[in-house]
Amino acid sequence: AQSVAQPEDQVNVAEGNPLTVKCTYSVSGNPYLFWYVQYPNRGLQFLLKYITGDNLVKGSYGFEAEFNKSQTSFHLKKPSALVSDSALYFCAVRDTGDDKIIFGKGTRLHILP
Amino acid sequence: EPEVTQTPSHQVTQMGQEVILRCVPISNHLYFYWYRQILGQKVEFLVSFYNNEISEKSEIFDDQFSVERPDGSNFTLKIRSTKLEDSAMYFCASRKVRQGNEAFFGQGTRLTVV
């Protein structure tokens, strides 16, 4: 069975500094990995995904994520944080052959002005 | 841009009553999902639906829950006899068939059981 771990409940970063939100996963096959963002009282908004190929994937709003197979990680990154990036971020995984997408518990990102 | 739409946005119901949450997935998507989120915390998988049948379901999705695609556009989640602990935000999602495609989520229905 697949699972996702987001070890940090909250990450605080000063505006303009780089940010990283951590994610590790466990699957039995090959993973499809996703990051979603949730703003208050809103649905989940897709940011980026890793399917295959280049380990560094780029997504919306300047976010990127690095797939590391040996460490089973898929950390979300951004070179320069904005106050508007403050939100709840979810890492998610789908195992090949499965239909369901499993989410981590979420990491609240606070960007301090 | 196409989007998943959910109605109602907020539903208040008495314990023991039946509720139906409605979703219109994106038109060329063939996989459909229901998730729930309690108090802005973890997003929990309930059920996936493909080719007019349930493809996977979680332990949460017990006999009180059912899903239906009655007319080729709507996708519904029914809770037969609501409990207080069913209070949550319920999200519908859909995705294309091709492997690796991301799911697109609706804005959610906030269900409050009193």
Short mmCIF file of C-alpha atoms in Angstrom, two decimals:
data_model
loop_
_atom_site.label_atom_id
_atom_site.label_comp_id
_atom_site.label_asym_id
_atom_site.label_seq_id
_atom_site.Cartn_x
_atom_site.Cartn_y
_atom_site.Cartn_z
CA ALA A 1 0.00 0.00 0.00
CA GLN A 2 1.22 3.48 -0.77
CA SER A 3 1.79 6.18 1.80
CA VAL A 4 3.06 9.74 1.98
CA ALA A 5 4.84 11.50 4.83
CA GLN A 6 5.16 15.23 5.28
CA PRO A 7 7.32 15.54 8.38
CA GLU A 8 6.68 19.25 9.01
CA ASP A 9 3.32 20.55 10.19
CA GLN A 10 4.44 24.11 9.51
CA VAL A 11 7.28 25.85 7.69
CA ASN A 12 8.10 29.52 8.23
CA VAL A 13 10.18 31.38 5.66
CA ALA A 14 11.00 35.05 5.23
CA GLU A 15 9.82 36.64 2.03
CA GLY A 16 12.47 36.50 -0.67
CA ASN A 17 14.22 33.48 0.86
CA PRO A 18 14.19 30.04 -0.74
CA LEU A 19 11.65 27.55 0.60
CA THR A 20 11.52 23.79 0.83
CA VAL A 21 8.56 21.65 1.86
CA LYS A 22 9.51 18.05 2.46
CA CYS A 23 7.78 14.90 1.28
CA THR A 24 8.70 11.23 1.32
CA TYR A 25 6.67 8.39 -0.10
CA SER A 26 6.32 4.64 -0.14
CA VAL A 27 4.92 2.61 -3.03
CA SER A 28 5.26 -0.95 -4.22
CA GLY A 29 5.56 -0.04 -7.90
CA ASN A 30 6.59 3.15 -9.66
CA PRO A 31 5.21 6.35 -8.22
CA TYR A 32 3.27 9.14 -9.77
CA LEU A 33 3.91 12.10 -7.48
CA PHE A 34 1.97 15.32 -7.12
CA TRP A 35 1.92 18.57 -5.18
CA TYR A 36 -1.30 20.43 -4.49
CA VAL A 37 -1.94 23.74 -2.72
CA GLN A 38 -5.01 24.70 -0.72
CA TYR A 39 -5.92 28.29 0.11
CA PRO A 40 -8.42 28.96 2.94
CA ASN A 41 -11.94 27.70 2.19
CA ARG A 42 -10.89 26.54 -1.24
CA GLY A 43 -10.39 23.24 -3.05
CA LEU A 44 -7.11 21.57 -3.88
CA GLN A 45 -5.21 23.19 -6.71
CA PHE A 46 -2.72 21.17 -8.74
CA LEU A 47 0.85 22.56 -8.74
CA LEU A 48 3.07 20.00 -10.42
CA LYS A 49 3.72 16.31 -10.98
CA TYR A 50 6.45 13.76 -11.58
CA ILE A 51 5.67 10.88 -13.91
CA THR A 52 8.98 9.89 -15.46
CA GLY A 53 12.08 11.47 -16.96
CA ASP A 54 13.83 14.54 -15.60
CA ASN A 55 14.02 14.45 -11.82
CA LEU A 56 13.46 18.19 -11.53
CA VAL A 57 9.95 19.19 -12.48
CA LYS A 58 8.64 22.70 -12.76
CA GLY A 59 5.11 23.79 -12.02
CA SER A 60 2.84 26.72 -11.42
CA TYR A 61 3.77 29.96 -9.65
CA GLY A 62 7.52 29.31 -9.84
CA PHE A 63 7.42 26.12 -7.80
CA GLU A 64 9.54 23.10 -8.62
CA ALA A 65 10.11 19.71 -7.07
CA GLU A 66 12.93 17.22 -7.15
CA PHE A 67 12.32 13.51 -7.39
CA ASN A 68 14.93 11.42 -5.59
CA LYS A 69 14.37 7.71 -6.07
CA SER A 70 17.06 6.52 -3.66
CA GLN A 71 15.69 8.67 -0.85
CA THR A 72 12.05 8.19 -1.95
CA SER A 73 11.56 11.92 -1.66
CA PHE A 74 9.78 14.58 -3.67
CA HIS A 75 10.50 17.91 -1.95
CA LEU A 76 8.78 21.07 -3.11
CA LYS A 77 10.97 24.12 -3.64
CA LYS A 78 10.87 27.73 -4.69
CA PRO A 79 13.92 29.99 -5.06
CA SER A 80 12.27 33.13 -3.69
CA ALA A 81 9.15 32.99 -1.51
CA LEU A 82 6.26 35.42 -1.74
CA VAL A 83 3.80 36.30 1.01
CA SER A 84 1.06 35.07 -1.33
CA ASP A 85 2.59 31.57 -1.22
CA SER A 86 1.27 31.18 2.31
CA ALA A 87 -1.12 28.23 2.17
CA LEU A 88 -1.51 24.54 2.98
CA TYR A 89 0.55 22.26 0.75
CA PHE A 90 -0.17 18.60 0.13
CA CYS A 91 2.09 15.98 -1.36
CA ALA A 92 0.31 13.05 -3.01
CA VAL A 93 1.21 9.73 -4.62
CA ARG A 94 -0.45 7.22 -6.88
CA ASP A 95 1.06 3.79 -7.38
CA THR A 96 1.09 2.34 -10.91
CA GLY A 97 -1.85 0.01 -11.23
CA ASP A 98 -3.83 1.82 -8.54
CA ASP A 99 -6.57 4.34 -9.08
CA LYS A 100 -6.51 6.11 -5.75
CA ILE A 101 -4.30 9.11 -4.99
CA ILE A 102 -3.09 9.21 -1.41
CA PHE A 103 -2.31 12.52 0.29
CA GLY A 104 0.09 13.45 3.02
CA LYS A 105 -1.21 15.28 6.08
CA GLY A 106 -0.25 18.66 4.67
CA THR A 107 2.31 21.33 5.58
CA ARG A 108 1.25 24.84 6.39
CA LEU A 109 3.61 27.34 4.79
CA HIS A 110 3.91 30.79 6.34
CA ILE A 111 5.82 33.41 4.41
CA LEU A 112 6.78 36.28 6.70
CA PRO A 113 6.93 39.78 5.23
CA GLU B 1 -10.94 26.46 -18.39
CA PRO B 2 -13.01 23.39 -17.53
CA GLU B 3 -13.51 22.71 -13.85
CA VAL B 4 -15.15 20.29 -11.46
CA THR B 5 -18.25 21.79 -9.90
CA GLN B 6 -19.88 20.71 -6.66
CA THR B 7 -23.26 21.51 -5.16
CA PRO B 8 -24.27 22.58 -2.63
CA SER B 9 -21.35 24.50 -1.21
CA HIS B 10 -22.69 24.00 2.31
CA GLN B 11 -25.20 21.49 3.63
CA VAL B 12 -26.54 21.27 7.16
CA THR B 13 -28.39 18.11 8.08
CA GLN B 14 -29.75 16.41 11.16
CA MET B 15 -28.11 13.25 12.45
CA GLY B 16 -29.73 10.20 10.91
CA GLN B 17 -30.84 11.97 7.76
CA GLU B 18 -29.75 11.05 4.25
CA VAL B 19 -27.70 13.50 2.22
CA ILE B 20 -26.66 13.54 -1.42
CA LEU B 21 -23.65 15.53 -2.50
CA ARG B 22 -23.45 16.34 -6.18
CA CYS B 23 -20.57 16.80 -8.55
CA VAL B 24 -20.16 17.51 -12.23
CA PRO B 25 -16.72 16.25 -13.30
CA ILE B 26 -14.79 17.65 -16.24
CA SER B 27 -16.49 16.36 -19.37
CA ASN B 28 -13.73 14.25 -20.97
CA HIS B 29 -12.56 12.72 -17.69
CA LEU B 30 -13.33 9.12 -16.93
CA TYR B 31 -11.99 8.56 -13.39
CA PHE B 32 -13.95 10.08 -10.52
CA TYR B 33 -13.18 10.37 -6.85
CA TRP B 34 -14.59 11.46 -3.53
CA TYR B 35 -12.34 12.64 -0.72
CA ARG B 36 -13.07 14.23 2.62
CA GLN B 37 -11.18 16.65 4.80
CA ILE B 38 -11.99 17.18 8.46
CA LEU B 39 -11.23 20.60 9.98
CA GLY B 40 -8.73 21.57 7.28
CA GLN B 41 -6.51 18.61 8.07
CA LYS B 42 -5.62 15.48 6.13
CA VAL B 43 -7.33 14.77 2.84
CA GLU B 44 -8.75 11.24 3.08
CA PHE B 45 -9.57 9.02 0.12
CA LEU B 46 -13.09 7.63 0.12
CA VAL B 47 -13.74 6.03 -3.25
CA SER B 48 -12.72 5.92 -6.90
CA PHE B 49 -15.09 5.19 -9.76
CA TYR B 50 -14.38 4.11 -13.32
CA ASN B 51 -16.42 2.56 -16.08
CA ASN B 52 -19.61 2.83 -14.04
CA GLU B 53 -18.35 0.94 -11.05
CA ILE B 54 -16.30 1.44 -7.91
CA SER B 55 -12.65 0.65 -8.62
CA GLU B 56 -11.32 1.19 -5.10
CA LYS B 57 -12.69 2.26 -1.75
CA SER B 58 -11.28 2.96 1.67
CA GLU B 59 -12.28 1.63 5.07
CA ILE B 60 -14.18 4.86 5.66
CA PHE B 61 -16.48 4.05 2.73
CA ASP B 62 -18.75 1.63 4.56
CA ASP B 63 -22.33 0.55 3.84
CA GLN B 64 -23.62 4.00 4.75
CA PHE B 65 -21.94 5.45 1.68
CA SER B 66 -22.76 4.96 -1.97
CA VAL B 67 -21.84 6.61 -5.27
CA GLU B 68 -23.69 6.88 -8.52
CA ARG B 69 -23.29 8.35 -11.96
CA PRO B 70 -26.94 8.60 -12.85
CA ASP B 71 -26.90 10.41 -16.16
CA GLY B 72 -23.43 10.54 -17.69
CA SER B 73 -22.58 13.97 -16.30
CA ASN B 74 -23.34 13.99 -12.57
CA PHE B 75 -21.46 12.00 -9.97
CA THR B 76 -23.09 11.76 -6.56
CA LEU B 77 -22.11 10.68 -3.08
CA LYS B 78 -24.93 9.53 -0.81
CA ILE B 79 -24.67 9.11 2.93
CA ARG B 80 -27.68 7.11 4.08
CA SER B 81 -27.82 7.91 7.79
CA THR B 82 -25.49 10.72 8.75
CA LYS B 83 -23.50 10.73 11.96
CA LEU B 84 -21.92 13.66 13.74
CA GLU B 85 -18.49 12.42 12.68
CA ASP B 86 -19.48 12.69 9.02
CA SER B 87 -19.13 16.47 9.36
CA ALA B 88 -16.35 17.39 6.98
CA MET B 89 -15.51 19.04 3.69
CA TYR B 90 -16.18 16.62 0.85
CA PHE B 91 -14.25 17.02 -2.37
CA CYS B 92 -15.03 15.53 -5.73
CA ALA B 93 -12.23 15.04 -8.25
CA SER B 94 -11.82 13.72 -11.76
CA ARG B 95 -8.97 12.81 -14.09
CA LYS B 96 -8.33 11.60 -17.59
CA VAL B 97 -7.67 7.95 -18.29
CA ARG B 98 -4.03 8.25 -19.28
CA GLN B 99 -1.55 7.04 -16.67
CA GLY B 100 0.02 9.75 -14.60
CA ASN B 101 -2.62 12.36 -15.14
CA GLU B 102 -3.37 14.55 -12.19
CA ALA B 103 -6.78 14.80 -10.60
CA PHE B 104 -8.70 18.06 -10.66
CA PHE B 105 -10.69 18.96 -7.58
CA GLY B 106 -13.92 20.80 -7.02
CA GLN B 107 -14.34 23.53 -4.44
CA GLY B 108 -15.93 21.15 -1.99
CA THR B 109 -19.17 20.75 -0.07
CA ARG B 110 -19.05 21.52 3.62
CA LEU B 111 -21.30 19.02 5.37
CA THR B 112 -22.39 19.86 8.91
CA VAL B 113 -24.29 17.19 10.82
CA VAL B 114 -26.14 18.50 13.88
#
